[in-house]
Short mmCIF file of N, CA and C in Angstrom, two decimals:
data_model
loop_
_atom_site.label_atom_id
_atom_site.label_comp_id
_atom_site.label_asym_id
_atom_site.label_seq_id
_atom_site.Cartn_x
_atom_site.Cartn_y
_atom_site.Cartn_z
N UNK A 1 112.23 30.99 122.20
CA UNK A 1 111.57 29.75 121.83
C UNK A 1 112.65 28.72 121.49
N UNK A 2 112.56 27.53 121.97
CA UNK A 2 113.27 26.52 121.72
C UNK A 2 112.45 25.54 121.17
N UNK A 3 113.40 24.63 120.47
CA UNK A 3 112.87 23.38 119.67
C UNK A 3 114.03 22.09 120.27
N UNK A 4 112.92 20.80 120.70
CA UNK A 4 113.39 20.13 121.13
C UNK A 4 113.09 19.04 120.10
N UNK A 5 114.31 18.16 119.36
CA UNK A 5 113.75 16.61 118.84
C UNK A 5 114.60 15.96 119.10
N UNK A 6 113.70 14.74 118.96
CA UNK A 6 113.80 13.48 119.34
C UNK A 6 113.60 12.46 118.23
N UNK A 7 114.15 11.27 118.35
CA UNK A 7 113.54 9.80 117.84
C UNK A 7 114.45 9.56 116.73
N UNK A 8 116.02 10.23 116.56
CA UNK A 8 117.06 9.60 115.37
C UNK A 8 117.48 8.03 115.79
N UNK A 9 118.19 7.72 115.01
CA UNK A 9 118.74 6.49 115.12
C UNK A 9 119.46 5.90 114.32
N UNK A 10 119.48 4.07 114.65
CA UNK A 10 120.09 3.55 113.21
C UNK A 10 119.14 2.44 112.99
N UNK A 11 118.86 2.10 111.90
CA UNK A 11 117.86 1.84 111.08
C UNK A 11 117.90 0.85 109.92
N UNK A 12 117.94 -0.72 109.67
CA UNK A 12 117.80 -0.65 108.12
C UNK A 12 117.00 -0.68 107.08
N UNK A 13 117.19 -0.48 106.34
CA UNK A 13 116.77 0.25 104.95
C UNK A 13 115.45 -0.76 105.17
N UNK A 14 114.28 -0.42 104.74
CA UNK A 14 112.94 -1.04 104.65
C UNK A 14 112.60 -0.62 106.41
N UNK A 15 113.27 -0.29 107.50
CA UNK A 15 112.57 -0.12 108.53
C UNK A 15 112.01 0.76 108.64
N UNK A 16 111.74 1.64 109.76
CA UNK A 16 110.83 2.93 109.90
C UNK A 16 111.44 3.50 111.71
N UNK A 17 111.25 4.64 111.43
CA UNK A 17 111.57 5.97 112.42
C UNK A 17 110.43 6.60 112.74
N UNK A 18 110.23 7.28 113.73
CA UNK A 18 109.55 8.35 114.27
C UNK A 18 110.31 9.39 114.84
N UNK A 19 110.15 10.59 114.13
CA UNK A 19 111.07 11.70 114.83
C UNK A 19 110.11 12.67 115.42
N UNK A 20 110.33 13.47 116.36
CA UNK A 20 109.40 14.17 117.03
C UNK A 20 109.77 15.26 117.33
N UNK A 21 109.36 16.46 117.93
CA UNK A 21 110.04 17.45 118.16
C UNK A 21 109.14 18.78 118.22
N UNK A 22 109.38 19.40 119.63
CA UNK A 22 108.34 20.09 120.87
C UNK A 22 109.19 21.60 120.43
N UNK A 23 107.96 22.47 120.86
CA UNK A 23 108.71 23.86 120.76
C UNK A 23 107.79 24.25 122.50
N UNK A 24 109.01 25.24 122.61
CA UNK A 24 108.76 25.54 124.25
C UNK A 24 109.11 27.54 124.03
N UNK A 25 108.59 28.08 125.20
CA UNK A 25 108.64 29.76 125.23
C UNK A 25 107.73 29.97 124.59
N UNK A 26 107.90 31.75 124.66
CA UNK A 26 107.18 32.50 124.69
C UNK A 26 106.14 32.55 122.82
N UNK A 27 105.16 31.66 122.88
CA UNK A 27 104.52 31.10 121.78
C UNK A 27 103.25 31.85 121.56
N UNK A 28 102.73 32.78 120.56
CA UNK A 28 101.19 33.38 121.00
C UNK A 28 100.92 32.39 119.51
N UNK A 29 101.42 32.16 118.59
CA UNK A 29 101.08 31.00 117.62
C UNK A 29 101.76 30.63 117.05
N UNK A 30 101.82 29.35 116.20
CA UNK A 30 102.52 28.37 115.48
C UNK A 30 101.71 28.68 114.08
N UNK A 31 102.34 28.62 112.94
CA UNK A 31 101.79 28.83 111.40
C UNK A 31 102.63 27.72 111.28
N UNK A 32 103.59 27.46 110.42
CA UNK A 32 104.42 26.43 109.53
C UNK A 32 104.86 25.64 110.46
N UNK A 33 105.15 23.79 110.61
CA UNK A 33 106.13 23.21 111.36
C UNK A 33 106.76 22.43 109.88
N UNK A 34 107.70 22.33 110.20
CA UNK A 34 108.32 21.20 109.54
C UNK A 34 109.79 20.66 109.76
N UNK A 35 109.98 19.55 108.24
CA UNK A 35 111.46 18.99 108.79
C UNK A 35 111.92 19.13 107.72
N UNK A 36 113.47 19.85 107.85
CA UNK A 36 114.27 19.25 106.80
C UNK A 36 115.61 18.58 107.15
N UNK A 37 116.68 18.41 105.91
CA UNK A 37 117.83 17.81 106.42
C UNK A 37 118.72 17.86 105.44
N UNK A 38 119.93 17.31 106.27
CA UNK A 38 121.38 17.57 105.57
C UNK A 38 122.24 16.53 105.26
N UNK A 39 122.15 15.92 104.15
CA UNK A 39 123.45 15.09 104.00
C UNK A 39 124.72 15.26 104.06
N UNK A 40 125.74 14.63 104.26
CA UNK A 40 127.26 14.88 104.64
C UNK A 40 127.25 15.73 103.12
N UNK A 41 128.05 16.78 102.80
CA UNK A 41 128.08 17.62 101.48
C UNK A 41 127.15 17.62 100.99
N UNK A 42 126.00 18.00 101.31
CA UNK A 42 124.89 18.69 100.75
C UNK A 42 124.67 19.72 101.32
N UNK A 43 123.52 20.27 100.72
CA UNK A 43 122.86 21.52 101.07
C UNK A 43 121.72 20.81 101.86
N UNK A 44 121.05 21.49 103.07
CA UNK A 44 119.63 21.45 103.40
C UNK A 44 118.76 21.83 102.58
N UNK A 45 118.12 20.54 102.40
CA UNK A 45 116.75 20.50 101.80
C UNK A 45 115.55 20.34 102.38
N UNK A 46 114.24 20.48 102.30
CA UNK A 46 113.11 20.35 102.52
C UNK A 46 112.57 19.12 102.50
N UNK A 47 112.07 18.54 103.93
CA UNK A 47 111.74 17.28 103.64
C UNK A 47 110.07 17.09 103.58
N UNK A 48 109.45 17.95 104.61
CA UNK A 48 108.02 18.18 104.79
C UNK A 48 107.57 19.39 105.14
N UNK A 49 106.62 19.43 105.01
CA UNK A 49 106.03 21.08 105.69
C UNK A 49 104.44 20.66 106.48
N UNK A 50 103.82 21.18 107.42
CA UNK A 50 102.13 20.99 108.00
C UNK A 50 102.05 22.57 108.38
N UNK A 51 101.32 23.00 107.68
CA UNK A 51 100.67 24.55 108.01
C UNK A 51 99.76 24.12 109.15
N UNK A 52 99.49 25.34 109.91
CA UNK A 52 98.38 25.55 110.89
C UNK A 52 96.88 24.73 110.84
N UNK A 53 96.73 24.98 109.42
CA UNK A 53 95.16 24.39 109.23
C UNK A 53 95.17 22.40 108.73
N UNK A 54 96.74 22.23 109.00
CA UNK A 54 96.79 20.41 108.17
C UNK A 54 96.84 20.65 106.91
N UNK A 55 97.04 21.06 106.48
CA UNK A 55 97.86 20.94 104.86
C UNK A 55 99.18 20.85 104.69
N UNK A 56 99.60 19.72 104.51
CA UNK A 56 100.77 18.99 104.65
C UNK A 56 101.65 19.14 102.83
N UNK A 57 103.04 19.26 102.81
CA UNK A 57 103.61 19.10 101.48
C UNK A 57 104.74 18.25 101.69
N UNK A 58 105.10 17.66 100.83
CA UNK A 58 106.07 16.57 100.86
C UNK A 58 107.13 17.03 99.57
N UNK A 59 108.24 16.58 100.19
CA UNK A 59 109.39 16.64 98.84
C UNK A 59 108.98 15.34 97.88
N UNK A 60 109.13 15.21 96.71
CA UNK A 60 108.99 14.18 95.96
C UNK A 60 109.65 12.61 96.36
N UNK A 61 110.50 13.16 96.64
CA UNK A 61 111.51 11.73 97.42
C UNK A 61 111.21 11.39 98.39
N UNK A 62 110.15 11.94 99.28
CA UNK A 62 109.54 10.82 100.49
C UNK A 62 108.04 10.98 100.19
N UNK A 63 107.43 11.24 99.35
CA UNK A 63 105.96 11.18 99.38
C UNK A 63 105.62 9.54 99.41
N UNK A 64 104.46 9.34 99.82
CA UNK A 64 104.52 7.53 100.05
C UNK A 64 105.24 7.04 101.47
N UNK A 65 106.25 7.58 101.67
CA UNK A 65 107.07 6.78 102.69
C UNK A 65 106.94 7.78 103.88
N UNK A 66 107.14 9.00 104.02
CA UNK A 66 106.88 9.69 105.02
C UNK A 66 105.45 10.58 105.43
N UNK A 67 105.39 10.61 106.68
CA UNK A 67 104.12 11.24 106.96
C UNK A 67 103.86 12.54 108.07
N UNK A 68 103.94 13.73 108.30
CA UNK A 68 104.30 14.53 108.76
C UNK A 68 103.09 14.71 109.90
N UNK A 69 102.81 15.28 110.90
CA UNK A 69 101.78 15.29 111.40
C UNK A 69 101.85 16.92 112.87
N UNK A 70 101.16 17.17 113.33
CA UNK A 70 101.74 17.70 114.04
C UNK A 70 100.36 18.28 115.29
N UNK A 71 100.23 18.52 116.48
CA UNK A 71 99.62 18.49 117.63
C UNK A 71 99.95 19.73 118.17
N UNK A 72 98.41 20.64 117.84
CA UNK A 72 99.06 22.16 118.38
C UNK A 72 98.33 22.38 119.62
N UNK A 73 98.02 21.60 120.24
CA UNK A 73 97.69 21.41 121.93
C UNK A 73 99.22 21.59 122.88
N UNK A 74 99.40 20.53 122.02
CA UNK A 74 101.09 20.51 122.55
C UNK A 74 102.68 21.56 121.64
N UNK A 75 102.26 21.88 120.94
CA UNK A 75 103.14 22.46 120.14
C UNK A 75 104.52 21.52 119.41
N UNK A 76 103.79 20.10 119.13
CA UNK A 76 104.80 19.59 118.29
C UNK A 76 104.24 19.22 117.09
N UNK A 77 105.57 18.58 117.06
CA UNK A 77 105.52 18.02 114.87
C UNK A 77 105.93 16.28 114.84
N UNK A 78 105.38 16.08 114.41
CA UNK A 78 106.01 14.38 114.31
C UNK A 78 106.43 14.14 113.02
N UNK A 79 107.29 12.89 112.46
CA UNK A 79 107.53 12.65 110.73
C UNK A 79 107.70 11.16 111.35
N UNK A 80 106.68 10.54 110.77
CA UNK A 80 106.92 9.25 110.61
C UNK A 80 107.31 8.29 109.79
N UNK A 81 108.42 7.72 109.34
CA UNK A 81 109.53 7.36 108.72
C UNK A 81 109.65 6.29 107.73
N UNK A 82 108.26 5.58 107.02
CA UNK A 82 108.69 4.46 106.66
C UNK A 82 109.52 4.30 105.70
N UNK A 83 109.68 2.84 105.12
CA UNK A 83 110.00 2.16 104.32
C UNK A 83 111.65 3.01 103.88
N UNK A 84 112.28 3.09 104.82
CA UNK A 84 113.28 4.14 105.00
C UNK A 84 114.39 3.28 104.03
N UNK A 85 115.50 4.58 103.18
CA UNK A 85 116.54 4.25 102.78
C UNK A 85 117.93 4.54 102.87
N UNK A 86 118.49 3.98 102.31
CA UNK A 86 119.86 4.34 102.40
C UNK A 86 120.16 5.94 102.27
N UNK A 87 119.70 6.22 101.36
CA UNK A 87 119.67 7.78 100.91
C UNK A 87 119.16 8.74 101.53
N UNK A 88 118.31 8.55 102.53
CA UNK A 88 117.57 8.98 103.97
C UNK A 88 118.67 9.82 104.47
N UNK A 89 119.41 9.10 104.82
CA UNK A 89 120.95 9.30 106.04
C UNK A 89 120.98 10.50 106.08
N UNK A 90 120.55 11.07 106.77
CA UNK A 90 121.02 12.79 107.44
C UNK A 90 120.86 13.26 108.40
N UNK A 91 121.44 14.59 109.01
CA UNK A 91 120.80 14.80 110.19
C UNK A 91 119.43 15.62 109.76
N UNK A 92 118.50 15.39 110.98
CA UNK A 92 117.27 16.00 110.05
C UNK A 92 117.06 17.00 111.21
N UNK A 93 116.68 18.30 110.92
CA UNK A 93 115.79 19.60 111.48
C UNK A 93 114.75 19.75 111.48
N UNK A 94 114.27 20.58 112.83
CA UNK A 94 112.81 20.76 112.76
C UNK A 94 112.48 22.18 112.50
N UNK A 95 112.06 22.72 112.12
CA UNK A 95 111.67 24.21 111.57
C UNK A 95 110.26 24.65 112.48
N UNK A 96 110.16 25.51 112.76
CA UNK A 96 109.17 26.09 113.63
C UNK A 96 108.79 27.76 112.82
N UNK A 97 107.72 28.14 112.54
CA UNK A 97 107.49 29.92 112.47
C UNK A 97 106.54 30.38 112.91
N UNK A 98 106.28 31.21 114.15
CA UNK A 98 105.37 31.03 114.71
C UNK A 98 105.59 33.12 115.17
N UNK A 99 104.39 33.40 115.23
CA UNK A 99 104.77 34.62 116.20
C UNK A 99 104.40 35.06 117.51
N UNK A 100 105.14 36.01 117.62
CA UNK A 100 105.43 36.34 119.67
C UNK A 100 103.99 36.54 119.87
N UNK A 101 103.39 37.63 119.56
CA UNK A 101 101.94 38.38 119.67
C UNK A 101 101.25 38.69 118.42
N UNK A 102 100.11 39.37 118.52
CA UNK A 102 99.69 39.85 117.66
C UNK A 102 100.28 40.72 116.86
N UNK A 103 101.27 41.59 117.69
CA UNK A 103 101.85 42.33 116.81
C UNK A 103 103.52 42.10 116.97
N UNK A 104 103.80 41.12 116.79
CA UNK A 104 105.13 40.53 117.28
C UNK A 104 105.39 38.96 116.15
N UNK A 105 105.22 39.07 114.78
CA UNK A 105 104.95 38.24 113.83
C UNK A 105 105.85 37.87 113.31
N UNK A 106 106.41 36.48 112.50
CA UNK A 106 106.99 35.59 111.28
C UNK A 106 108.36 35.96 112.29
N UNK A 107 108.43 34.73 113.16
CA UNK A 107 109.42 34.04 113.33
C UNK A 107 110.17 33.08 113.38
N UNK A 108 111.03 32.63 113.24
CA UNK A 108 111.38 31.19 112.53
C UNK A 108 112.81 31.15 113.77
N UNK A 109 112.61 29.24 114.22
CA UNK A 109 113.57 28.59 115.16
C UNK A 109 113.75 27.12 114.46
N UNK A 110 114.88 26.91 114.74
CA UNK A 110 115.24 25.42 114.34
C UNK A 110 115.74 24.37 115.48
N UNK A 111 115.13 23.21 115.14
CA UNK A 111 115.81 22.88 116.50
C UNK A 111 117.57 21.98 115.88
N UNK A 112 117.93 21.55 117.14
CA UNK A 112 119.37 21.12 117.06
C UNK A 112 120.01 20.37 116.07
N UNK A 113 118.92 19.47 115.40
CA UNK A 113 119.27 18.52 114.65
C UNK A 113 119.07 17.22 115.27
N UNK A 114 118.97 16.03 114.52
CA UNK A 114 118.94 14.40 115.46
C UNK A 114 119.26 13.70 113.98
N UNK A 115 120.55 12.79 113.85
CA UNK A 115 120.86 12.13 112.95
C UNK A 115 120.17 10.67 112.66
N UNK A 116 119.86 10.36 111.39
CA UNK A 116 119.08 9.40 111.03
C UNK A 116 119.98 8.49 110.18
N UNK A 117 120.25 7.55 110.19
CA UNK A 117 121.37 6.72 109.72
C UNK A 117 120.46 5.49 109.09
N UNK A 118 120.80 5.04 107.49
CA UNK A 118 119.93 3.89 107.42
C UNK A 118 120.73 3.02 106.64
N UNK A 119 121.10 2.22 107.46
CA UNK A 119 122.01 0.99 106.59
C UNK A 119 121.54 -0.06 105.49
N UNK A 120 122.28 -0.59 104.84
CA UNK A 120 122.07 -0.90 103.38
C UNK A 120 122.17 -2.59 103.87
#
C-alpha cells in the first residue's frame, strides 16, 4: 500500500492550503486516516485524525482553523488549511491503518511527506 500527497506550498500567514493524499494497493479496509507533522527539531506530532465512521479529532492548535475530511470511495484524506500560521511550517504526513483482509488486520503506512511553509 502506498500513500500519495499532495497540495504543500508557500503560503502567508492568514492564507489557506489544501493538502490531500490517496492510498493505492492491496486495501480490503481503511479504519484511521490522518495527518501529522514535523517541525525542523521537533518531534512528530498529531495534527488530525477521521475514523471510518467521520469522527474527526483535532490537536488543540488547529481546532477552528483546520478541517480534516476524507472520501472512502476513493481512499483519500483531505486537511483543509485555514487561517494558516507561521507556526504551521512543517512537513506534514499522511497516516493510513487499514487492513489486508479479514484476517490480515491493523496496518499502518505513511505517505512521503509534502512541506508547508507559512510566511510571516
Amino acid at each position: 500500500v502506498q500513500l500519495q500527497a499532495s497540495g504543500g506550498g508557500l503560503v502567508q500567514a492568514g492564507g489557506s492550503l489544501r493538502l490531500s493524499c490517496a492510498a493505492s494497493g492491496s486495501i480490503f479496509s481503511i479504519n484511521n486516516m490522518g495527518w501529522y507533522r514535523q517541525a525542523p527539531g521537533k518531534q512528530r506530532e498529531l495534527v488530525a485524525t477521521i475514523a471510518n465512521g467521520g469522527t474527526t479529532y483535532y490537536a488543540d492548535s488547529v481546532k477552528g482553523r483546520f478541517t480534516i475530511s476524507r472520501d472512502n470511495a476513493k481512499n483519500t484524506v483531505s486537511l483543509q488549511m485555514n487561517s494558516l500560521k507561521p507556526e504551521d511550517t512543517a512537513v506534514y504526513f499522511c497516516n493510513v491503518k487499514y487492513d489486508r483482509s479479514r484476517w490480515s488486520r491493523d496496518y499502518n503506512v505513511w505517505g512521503q511527506g509534502t512541506q508547508v511553509t507559512v510566511s510571516s
